[in-house]
Coordinates of C-alpha atoms in Angstrom, one line a residue:
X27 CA 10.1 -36.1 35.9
X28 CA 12.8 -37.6 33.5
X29 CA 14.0 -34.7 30.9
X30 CA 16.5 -37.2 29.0
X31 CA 15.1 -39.4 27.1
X32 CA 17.9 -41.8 26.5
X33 CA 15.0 -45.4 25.4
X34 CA 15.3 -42.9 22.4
X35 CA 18.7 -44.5 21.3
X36 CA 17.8 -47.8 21.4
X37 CA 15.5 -47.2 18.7
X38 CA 17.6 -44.4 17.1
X39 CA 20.9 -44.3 17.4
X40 CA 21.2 -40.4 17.5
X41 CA 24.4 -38.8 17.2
X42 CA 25.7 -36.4 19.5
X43 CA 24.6 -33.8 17.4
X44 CA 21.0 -35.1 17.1
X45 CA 20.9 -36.3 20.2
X46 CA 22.0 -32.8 21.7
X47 CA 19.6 -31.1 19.2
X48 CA 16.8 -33.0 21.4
X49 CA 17.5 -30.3 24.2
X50 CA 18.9 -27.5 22.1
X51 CA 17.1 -25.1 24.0
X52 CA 18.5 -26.2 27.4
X53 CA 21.9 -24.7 28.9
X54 CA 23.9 -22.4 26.2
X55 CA 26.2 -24.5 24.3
X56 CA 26.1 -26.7 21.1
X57 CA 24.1 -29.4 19.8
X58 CA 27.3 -31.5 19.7
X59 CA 28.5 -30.8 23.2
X60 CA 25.2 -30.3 25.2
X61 CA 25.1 -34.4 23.5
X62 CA 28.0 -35.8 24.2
X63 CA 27.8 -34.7 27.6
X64 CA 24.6 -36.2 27.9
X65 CA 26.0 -39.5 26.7
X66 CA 29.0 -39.2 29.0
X67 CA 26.7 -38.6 32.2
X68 CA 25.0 -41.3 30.8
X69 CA 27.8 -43.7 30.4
X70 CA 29.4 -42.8 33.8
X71 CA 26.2 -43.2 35.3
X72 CA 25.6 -47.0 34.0
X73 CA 29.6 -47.9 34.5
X74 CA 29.1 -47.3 38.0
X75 CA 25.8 -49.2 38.3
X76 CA 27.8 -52.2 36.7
X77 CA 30.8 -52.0 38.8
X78 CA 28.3 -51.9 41.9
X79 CA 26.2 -54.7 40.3
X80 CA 29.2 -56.8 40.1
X81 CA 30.5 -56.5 43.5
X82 CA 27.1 -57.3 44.9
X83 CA 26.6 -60.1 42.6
X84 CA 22.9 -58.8 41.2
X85 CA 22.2 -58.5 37.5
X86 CA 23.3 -55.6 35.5
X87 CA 21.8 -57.0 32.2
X88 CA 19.7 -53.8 31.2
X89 CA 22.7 -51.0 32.5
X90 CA 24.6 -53.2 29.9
X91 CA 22.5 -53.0 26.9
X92 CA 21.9 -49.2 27.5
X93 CA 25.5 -48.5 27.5
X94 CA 25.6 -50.9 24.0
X95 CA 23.0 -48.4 22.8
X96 CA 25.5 -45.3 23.2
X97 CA 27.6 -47.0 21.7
X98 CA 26.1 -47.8 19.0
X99 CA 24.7 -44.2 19.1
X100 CA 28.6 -42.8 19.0
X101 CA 29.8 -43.0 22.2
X102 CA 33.8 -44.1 22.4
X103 CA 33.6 -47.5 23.4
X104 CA 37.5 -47.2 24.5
X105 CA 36.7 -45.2 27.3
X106 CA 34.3 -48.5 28.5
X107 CA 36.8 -51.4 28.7
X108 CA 36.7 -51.9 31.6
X109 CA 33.0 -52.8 31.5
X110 CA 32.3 -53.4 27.9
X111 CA 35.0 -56.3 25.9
X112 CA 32.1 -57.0 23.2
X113 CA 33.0 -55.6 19.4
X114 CA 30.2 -53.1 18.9
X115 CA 30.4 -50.8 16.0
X116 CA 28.8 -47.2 15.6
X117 CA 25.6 -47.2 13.6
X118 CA 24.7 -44.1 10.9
X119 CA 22.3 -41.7 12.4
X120 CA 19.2 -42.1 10.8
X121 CA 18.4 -38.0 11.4
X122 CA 21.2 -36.1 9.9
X123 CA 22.4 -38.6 7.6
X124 CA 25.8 -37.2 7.9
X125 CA 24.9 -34.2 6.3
X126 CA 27.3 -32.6 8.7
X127 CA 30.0 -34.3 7.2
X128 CA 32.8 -31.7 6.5
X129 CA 33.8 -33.2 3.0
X130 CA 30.0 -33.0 2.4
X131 CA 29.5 -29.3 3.3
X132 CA 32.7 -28.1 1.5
X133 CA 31.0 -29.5 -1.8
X134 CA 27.8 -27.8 -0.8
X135 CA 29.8 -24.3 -0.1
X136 CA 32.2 -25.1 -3.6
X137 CA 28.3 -25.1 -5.3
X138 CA 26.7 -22.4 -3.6
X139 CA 29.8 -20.0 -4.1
X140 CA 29.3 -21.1 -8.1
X141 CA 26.2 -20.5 -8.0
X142 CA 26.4 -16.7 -6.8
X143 CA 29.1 -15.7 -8.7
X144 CA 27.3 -13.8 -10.9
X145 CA 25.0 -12.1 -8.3
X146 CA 25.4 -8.4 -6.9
X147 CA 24.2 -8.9 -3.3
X148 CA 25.4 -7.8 0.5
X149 CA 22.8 -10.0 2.5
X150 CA 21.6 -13.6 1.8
X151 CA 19.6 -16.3 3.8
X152 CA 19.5 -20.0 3.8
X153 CA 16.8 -21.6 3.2
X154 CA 17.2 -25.5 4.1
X155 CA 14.9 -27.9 2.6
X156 CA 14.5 -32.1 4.4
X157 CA 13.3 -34.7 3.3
X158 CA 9.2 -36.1 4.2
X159 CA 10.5 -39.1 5.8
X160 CA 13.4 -36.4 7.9
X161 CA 10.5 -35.0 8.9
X162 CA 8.1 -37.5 9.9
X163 CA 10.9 -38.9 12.1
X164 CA 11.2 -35.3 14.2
X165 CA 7.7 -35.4 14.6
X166 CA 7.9 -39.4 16.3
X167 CA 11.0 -38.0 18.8
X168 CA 9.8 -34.4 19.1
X169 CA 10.7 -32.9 22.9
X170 CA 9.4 -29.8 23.8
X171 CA 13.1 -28.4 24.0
X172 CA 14.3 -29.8 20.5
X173 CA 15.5 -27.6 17.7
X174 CA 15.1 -28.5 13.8
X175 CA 17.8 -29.7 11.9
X176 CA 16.6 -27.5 9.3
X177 CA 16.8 -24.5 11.5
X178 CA 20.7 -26.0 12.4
X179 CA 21.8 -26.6 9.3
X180 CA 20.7 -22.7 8.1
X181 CA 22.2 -21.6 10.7
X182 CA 25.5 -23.7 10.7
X183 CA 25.9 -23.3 7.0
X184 CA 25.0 -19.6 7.1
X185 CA 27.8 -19.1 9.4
X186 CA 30.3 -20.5 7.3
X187 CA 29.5 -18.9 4.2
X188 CA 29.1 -15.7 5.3
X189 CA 32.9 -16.1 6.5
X190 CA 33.5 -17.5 2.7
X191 CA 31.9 -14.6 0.7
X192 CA 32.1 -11.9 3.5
X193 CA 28.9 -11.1 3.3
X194 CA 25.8 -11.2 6.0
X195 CA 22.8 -13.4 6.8
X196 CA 19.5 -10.9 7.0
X197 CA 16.0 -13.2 7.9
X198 CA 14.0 -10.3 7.2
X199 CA 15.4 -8.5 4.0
X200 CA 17.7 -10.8 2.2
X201 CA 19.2 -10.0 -1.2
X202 CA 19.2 -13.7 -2.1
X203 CA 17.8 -16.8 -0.5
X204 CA 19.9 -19.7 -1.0
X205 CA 17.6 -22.7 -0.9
X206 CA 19.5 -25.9 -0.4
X207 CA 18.3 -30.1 0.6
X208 CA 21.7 -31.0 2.2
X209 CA 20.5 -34.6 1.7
X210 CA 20.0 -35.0 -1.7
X211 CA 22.6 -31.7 -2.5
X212 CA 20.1 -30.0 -4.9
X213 CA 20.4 -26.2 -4.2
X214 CA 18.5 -23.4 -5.9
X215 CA 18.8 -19.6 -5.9
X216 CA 15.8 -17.5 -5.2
X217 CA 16.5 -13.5 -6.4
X218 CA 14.6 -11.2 -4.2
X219 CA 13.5 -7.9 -6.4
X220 CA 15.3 -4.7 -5.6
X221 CA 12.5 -1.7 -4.4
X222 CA 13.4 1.5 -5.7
X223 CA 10.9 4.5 -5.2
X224 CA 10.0 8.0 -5.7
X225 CA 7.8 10.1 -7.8
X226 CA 6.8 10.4 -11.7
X227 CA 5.5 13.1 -13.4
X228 CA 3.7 12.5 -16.7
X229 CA 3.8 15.6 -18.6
X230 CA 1.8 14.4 -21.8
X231 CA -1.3 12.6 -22.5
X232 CA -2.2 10.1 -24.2
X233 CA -0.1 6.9 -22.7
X234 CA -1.6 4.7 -19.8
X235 CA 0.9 4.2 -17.0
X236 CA 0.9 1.0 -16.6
X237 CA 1.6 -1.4 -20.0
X238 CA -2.2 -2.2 -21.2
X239 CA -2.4 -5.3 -22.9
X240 CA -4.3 -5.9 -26.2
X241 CA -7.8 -7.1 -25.3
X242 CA -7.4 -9.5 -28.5
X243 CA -5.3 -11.7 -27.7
X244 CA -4.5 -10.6 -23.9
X245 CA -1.0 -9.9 -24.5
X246 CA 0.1 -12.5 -27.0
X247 CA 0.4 -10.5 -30.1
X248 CA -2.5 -10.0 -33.2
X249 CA -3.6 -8.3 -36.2
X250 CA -5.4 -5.6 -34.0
X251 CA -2.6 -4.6 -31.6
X252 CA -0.1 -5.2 -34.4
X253 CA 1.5 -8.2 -33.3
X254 CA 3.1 -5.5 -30.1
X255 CA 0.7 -7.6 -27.7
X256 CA -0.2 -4.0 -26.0
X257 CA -3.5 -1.7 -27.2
X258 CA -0.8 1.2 -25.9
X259 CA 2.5 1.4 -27.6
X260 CA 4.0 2.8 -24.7
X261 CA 3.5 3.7 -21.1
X262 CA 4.9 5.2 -17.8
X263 CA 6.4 1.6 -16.4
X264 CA 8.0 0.9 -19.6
X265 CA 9.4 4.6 -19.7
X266 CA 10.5 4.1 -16.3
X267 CA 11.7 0.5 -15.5
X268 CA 13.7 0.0 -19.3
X269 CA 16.8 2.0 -18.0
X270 CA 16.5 -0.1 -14.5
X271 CA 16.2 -3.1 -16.5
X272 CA 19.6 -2.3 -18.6
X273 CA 21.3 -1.1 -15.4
X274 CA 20.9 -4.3 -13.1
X275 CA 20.4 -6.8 -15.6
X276 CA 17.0 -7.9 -14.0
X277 CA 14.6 -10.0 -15.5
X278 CA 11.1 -8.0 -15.4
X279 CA 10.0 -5.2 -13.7
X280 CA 6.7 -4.4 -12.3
X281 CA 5.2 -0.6 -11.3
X282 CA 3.6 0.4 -8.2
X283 CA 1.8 3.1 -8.1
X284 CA -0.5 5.6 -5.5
X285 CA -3.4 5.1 -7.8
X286 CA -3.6 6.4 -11.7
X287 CA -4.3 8.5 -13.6
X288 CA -6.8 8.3 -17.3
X289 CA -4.7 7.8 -20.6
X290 CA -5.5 11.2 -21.0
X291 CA -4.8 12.8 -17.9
X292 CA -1.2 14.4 -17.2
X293 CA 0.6 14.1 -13.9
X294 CA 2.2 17.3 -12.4
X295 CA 3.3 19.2 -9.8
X296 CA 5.7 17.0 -7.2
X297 CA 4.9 14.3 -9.1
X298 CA 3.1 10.5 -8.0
X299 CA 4.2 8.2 -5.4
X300 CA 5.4 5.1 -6.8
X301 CA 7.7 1.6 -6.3
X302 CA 9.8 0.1 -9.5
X303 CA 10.0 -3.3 -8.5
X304 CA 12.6 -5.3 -10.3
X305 CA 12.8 -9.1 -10.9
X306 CA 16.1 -11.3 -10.4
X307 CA 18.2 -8.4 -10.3
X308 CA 22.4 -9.5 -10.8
X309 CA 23.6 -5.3 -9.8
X310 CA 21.8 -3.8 -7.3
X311 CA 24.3 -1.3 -6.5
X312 CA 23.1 1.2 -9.3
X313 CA 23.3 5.1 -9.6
X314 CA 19.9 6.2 -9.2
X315 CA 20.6 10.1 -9.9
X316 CA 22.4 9.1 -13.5
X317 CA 19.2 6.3 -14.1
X318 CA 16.8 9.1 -13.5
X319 CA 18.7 11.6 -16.0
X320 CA 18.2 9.1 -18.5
X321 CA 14.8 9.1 -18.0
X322 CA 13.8 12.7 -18.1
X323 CA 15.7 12.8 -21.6
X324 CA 12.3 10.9 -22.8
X325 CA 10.5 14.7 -22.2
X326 CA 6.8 11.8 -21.4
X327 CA 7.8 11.6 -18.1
X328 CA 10.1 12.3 -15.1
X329 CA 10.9 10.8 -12.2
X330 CA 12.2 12.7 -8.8
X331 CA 13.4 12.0 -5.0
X332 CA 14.6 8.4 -6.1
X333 CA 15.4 6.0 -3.1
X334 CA 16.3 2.4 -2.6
X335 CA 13.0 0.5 -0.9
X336 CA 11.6 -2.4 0.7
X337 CA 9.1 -5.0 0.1
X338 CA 6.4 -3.3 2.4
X339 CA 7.0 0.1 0.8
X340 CA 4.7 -1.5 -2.2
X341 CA 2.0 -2.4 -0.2
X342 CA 1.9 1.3 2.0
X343 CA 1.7 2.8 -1.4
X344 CA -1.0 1.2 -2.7
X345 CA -3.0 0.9 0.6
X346 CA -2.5 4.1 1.9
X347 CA -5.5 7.5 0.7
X348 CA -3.8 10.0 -0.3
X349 CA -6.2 13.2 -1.0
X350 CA -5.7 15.0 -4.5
X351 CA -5.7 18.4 -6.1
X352 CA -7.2 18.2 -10.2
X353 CA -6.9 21.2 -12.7
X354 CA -10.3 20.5 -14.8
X355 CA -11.0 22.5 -18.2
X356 CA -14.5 22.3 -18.0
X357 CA -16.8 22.9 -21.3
X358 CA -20.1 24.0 -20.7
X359 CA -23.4 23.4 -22.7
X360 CA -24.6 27.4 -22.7
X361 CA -23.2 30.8 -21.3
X362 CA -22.1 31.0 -18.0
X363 CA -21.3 33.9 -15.5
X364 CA -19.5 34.7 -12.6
X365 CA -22.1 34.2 -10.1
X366 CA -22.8 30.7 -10.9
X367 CA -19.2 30.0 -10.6
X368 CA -19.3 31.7 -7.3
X369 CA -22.2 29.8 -6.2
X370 CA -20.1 26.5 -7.8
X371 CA -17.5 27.1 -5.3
X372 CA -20.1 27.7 -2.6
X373 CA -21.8 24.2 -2.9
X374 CA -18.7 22.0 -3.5
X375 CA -16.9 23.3 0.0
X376 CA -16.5 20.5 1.9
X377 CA -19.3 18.2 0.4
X378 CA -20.0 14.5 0.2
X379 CA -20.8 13.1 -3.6
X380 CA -22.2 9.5 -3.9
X381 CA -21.0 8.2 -7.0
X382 CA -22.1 5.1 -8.7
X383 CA -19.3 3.6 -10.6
X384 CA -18.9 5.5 -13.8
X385 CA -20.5 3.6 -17.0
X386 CA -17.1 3.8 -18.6
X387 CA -15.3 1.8 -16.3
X388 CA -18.5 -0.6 -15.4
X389 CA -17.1 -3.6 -17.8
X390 CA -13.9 -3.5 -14.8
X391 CA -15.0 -2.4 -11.6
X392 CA -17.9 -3.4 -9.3
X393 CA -20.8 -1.7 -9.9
X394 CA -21.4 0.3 -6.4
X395 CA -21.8 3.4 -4.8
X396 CA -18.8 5.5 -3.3
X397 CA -18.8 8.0 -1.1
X398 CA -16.3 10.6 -1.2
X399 CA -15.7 14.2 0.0
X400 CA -14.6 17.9 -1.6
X401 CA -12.6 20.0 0.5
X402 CA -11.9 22.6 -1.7
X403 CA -13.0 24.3 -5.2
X404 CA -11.5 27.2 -7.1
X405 CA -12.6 28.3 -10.0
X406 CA -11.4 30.9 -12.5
X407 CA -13.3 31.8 -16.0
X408 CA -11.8 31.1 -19.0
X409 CA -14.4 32.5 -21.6
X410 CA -18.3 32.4 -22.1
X411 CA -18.7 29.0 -22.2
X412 CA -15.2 27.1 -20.4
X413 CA -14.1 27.7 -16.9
X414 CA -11.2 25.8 -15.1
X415 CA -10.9 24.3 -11.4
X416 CA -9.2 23.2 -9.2
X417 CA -10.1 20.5 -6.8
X418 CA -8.9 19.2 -3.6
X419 CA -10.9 16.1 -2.6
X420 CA -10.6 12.9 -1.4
X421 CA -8.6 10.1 -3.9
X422 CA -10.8 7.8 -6.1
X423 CA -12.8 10.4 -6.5
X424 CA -14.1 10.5 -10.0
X425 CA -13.5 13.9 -11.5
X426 CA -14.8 13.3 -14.8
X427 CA -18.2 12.2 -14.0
X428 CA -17.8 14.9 -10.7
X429 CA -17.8 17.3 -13.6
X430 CA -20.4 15.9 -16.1
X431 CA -22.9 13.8 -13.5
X432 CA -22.7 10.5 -15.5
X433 CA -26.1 10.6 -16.5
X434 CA -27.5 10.9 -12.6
X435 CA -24.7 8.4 -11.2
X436 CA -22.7 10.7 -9.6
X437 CA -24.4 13.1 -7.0
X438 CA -24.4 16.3 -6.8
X439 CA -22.2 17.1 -9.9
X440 CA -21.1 20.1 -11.5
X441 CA -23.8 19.9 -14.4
X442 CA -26.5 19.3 -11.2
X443 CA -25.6 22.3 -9.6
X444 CA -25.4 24.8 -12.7
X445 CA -28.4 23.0 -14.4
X446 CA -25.9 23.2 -17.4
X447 CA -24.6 20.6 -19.1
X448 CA -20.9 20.2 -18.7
X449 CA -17.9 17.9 -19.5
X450 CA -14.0 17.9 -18.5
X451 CA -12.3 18.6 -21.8
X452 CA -8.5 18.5 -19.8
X453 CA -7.8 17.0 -16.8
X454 CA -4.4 17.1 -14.6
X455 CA -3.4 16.1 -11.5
X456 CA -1.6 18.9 -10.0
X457 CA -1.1 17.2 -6.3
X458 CA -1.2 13.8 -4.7
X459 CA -1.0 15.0 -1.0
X460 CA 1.2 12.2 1.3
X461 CA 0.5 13.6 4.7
X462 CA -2.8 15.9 4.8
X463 CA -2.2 15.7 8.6
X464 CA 1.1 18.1 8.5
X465 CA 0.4 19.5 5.3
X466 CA -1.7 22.9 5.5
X467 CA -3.4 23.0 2.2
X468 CA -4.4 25.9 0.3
X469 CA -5.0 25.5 -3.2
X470 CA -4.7 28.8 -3.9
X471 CA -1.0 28.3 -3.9
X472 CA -0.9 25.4 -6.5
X473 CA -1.0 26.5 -10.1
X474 CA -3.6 26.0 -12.4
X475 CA -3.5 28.2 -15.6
X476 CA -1.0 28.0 -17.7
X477 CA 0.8 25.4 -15.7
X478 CA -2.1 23.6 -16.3
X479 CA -2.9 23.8 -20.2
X480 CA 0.5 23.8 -21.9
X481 CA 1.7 20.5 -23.3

């Protein structure tokens, strides 16, 4: 079986570089010399067919034209004299298009280098963009062994300017992607966010935590949202991601968190997991410890155990269950004692609720039935008719409507059990747990109370 396809030149004249890039993943070396070697077996090959052809007097008419071909193709047609007297000139490769050219990549380095001036960043990628017809043509001389010229030129380029900035090429988490068509010179930065997480503690109620846009006029600004485009004047992300935004100069920001909580409900204890994701960032060397003093200055919220992320570390957060411990005030429609609190505590242990999607939130979420578990229930009375509890149960669990029964929708409830009507008049979050499989929980040891009530 032939490996070489040399017929190729005579309808492409290939450089050595192309040519070589036919069999790139053949013997270690480069495009250039695994092509020029080709073309030199080649060559010595077909002189010595000619010099035979001539001394036994047989034709040597198609040896001759192939040889024309390398030429044509690149090959020095000095080292042929002997064999070849015609004046045959080099043709432009029809693959690369000189794109290797050095005058040509220097003006492409000159323009990248501009480009990034203004850029904090320690990794970058290439990103190499060819033409439809480039491609077409690799498709027609495709070889099993053959390498891109896309995946060359990122490669080739890469190299040099990493030696030009100093810096290093990462394929998986690049700072910057530096998209470039080497044929028609256009190049194009792309910004990759910068992850930073940790955990936020909302310590009032009464803002959402992510920015809620007006219902109006879905963000563009009205009469009813007083031209702010937001039914909240404030939230968490905005608390959070303004001093981020100031300190890297990004362009937008967008907060990830492990669930949410109501408006209305506080976040405490160690606080929720969360990612800051920010957009087009120019620093991305910033002092998280100094960005996080400025935050807890705002006395809303605090943030704790910042870190630098990664792109995945949005999608573990929001995909991952994490269980929950709730503080509840709970109001109660008449008197209640100790032994029905008892017995409260009793029938909650470790019990599966079906909840229908509350009504509230019916006009956003599909209506269907969830099934979730509580592990846990303490309860302490706080007078006649309000008792508090704490909860440790499964997340997206809805403690409101645990508490109240939503009408018959959630099942059993707190108000089913007592045969009492009963509604959450406080709520907080005291716990999200990230690893119930090391973490021993006893809820006896987190805080309600006071902890619980103060604002």
């Amino acid at each position: 079986m032939e490996i070489i396809n040399y017929e190729i030149l005579k309808k492409y004249p290939l450089c050595d570089r192309c040519f070589g890039r036919l069999y790139a993943k053949l013997l270690h070396a480069t495009n250039i010399e695994r092509g020029r070697a080709l073309k030199l077996y080649k060559a010595l090959e077909l002189e010595a067919k000619i010099k035979k052809a001539k001394e036994e007097g047989i034709d040597y008419k198609e040896e001759l034209e192939l040889l024309k071909v390398l030429v044509r193709s690149g090959f020095n047609k000095i080292r042929l004299k002997e064999v070849l007297d015609e004046n045959i000139e080099k043709e432009n490769c029809p693959w690369c298009r000189n794109i290797f050219d050095k005058q040509k990549i220097d003006r492409l380095l000159n323009k990248t280098i501009e480009l990034l001036k203004d850029y904090d960043f320690d990794t970058f990628l290439i990103g190499t963009h060819i033409p439809n017809e480039i491609k077409e043509l690799e498709k027609e001389i495709e070889t099993e062994f053959m390498e891109s010229i896309k995946q060359e030129f990122g490669r080739e380029f890469g190299k040099l300017l990493a030696v030009k900035l100093n810096k290093m090429p990462n394929k998986e988490y690049p700072d910057i992607v530096v998209h470039i068509n080497p044929y028609t010179e256009e190049i194009y930065l792309q910004v990759n966010p910068l992850f930073i997480k940790g955990r936020y503690r909302k310590l009032v109620r009464g803002i959402p935590q992510t920015r809620w846009p007006c219902r109006k006029c879905r963000g563009k600004g009205c009469e009813v949202c007083n031209y702010t485009g937001k039914k909240y004047p404030i939230s968490v992300e905005e608390i959070v991601a303004k001093p981020f935004l100031e300190a890297t100069k990004g362009t937008d920001a967008k907060f990830h968190g492990a669930g949410r909580e109501d408006i209305d409900v506080r976040m405490l204890g160690d606080g929720r997991p969360f990612v800051l994701e920010i957009k087009e960032p120019k620093i991305r060397k910033i002092d998280l410890n100094k960005i996080a003093e400025e935050v807890n200055k705002d006395g809303r919220v605090e943030i704790l155990n910042l870190e630098f992320g990664k792109r995945e570390d949005k999608v573990l957060i929001k995909n991952t269950p994490h269980k929950k411990t709730y503080r509840a005030l709970v109001e109660c429609s008449e008197k209640i004692n100790e032994e029905e609190l008892k017995l409260l505590e009793k029938e909650l242990e470790n019990r599966t609720i079906y909840q229908k999607t509350p009504k509230r939130v019916l006009h956003r979420r599909a209506d269907l039935v969830r099934i979730r578990k509580v592990y846990k229930v303490k309860v302490n009375k706080v007078d006649d008719n309000h008792f508090e509890m704490i909860i440790y149960c499964d997340g997206g669990l809805y403690i409101k409507e645990l508490i109240s029964g939503d009408d018959g929708r959630t099942n059993p409830s707190v108000s089913s059990i007592l045969n009492k009507q009963c509604i959450c008049k406080e709520l907080d979050v005291l716990k999200v747990h990230d690893d119930e499989n090391n973490e021993k929980i006893n809820i006896n040891n987190i805080e309600g109370g006071n902890n619980g009530r103060n604002e």
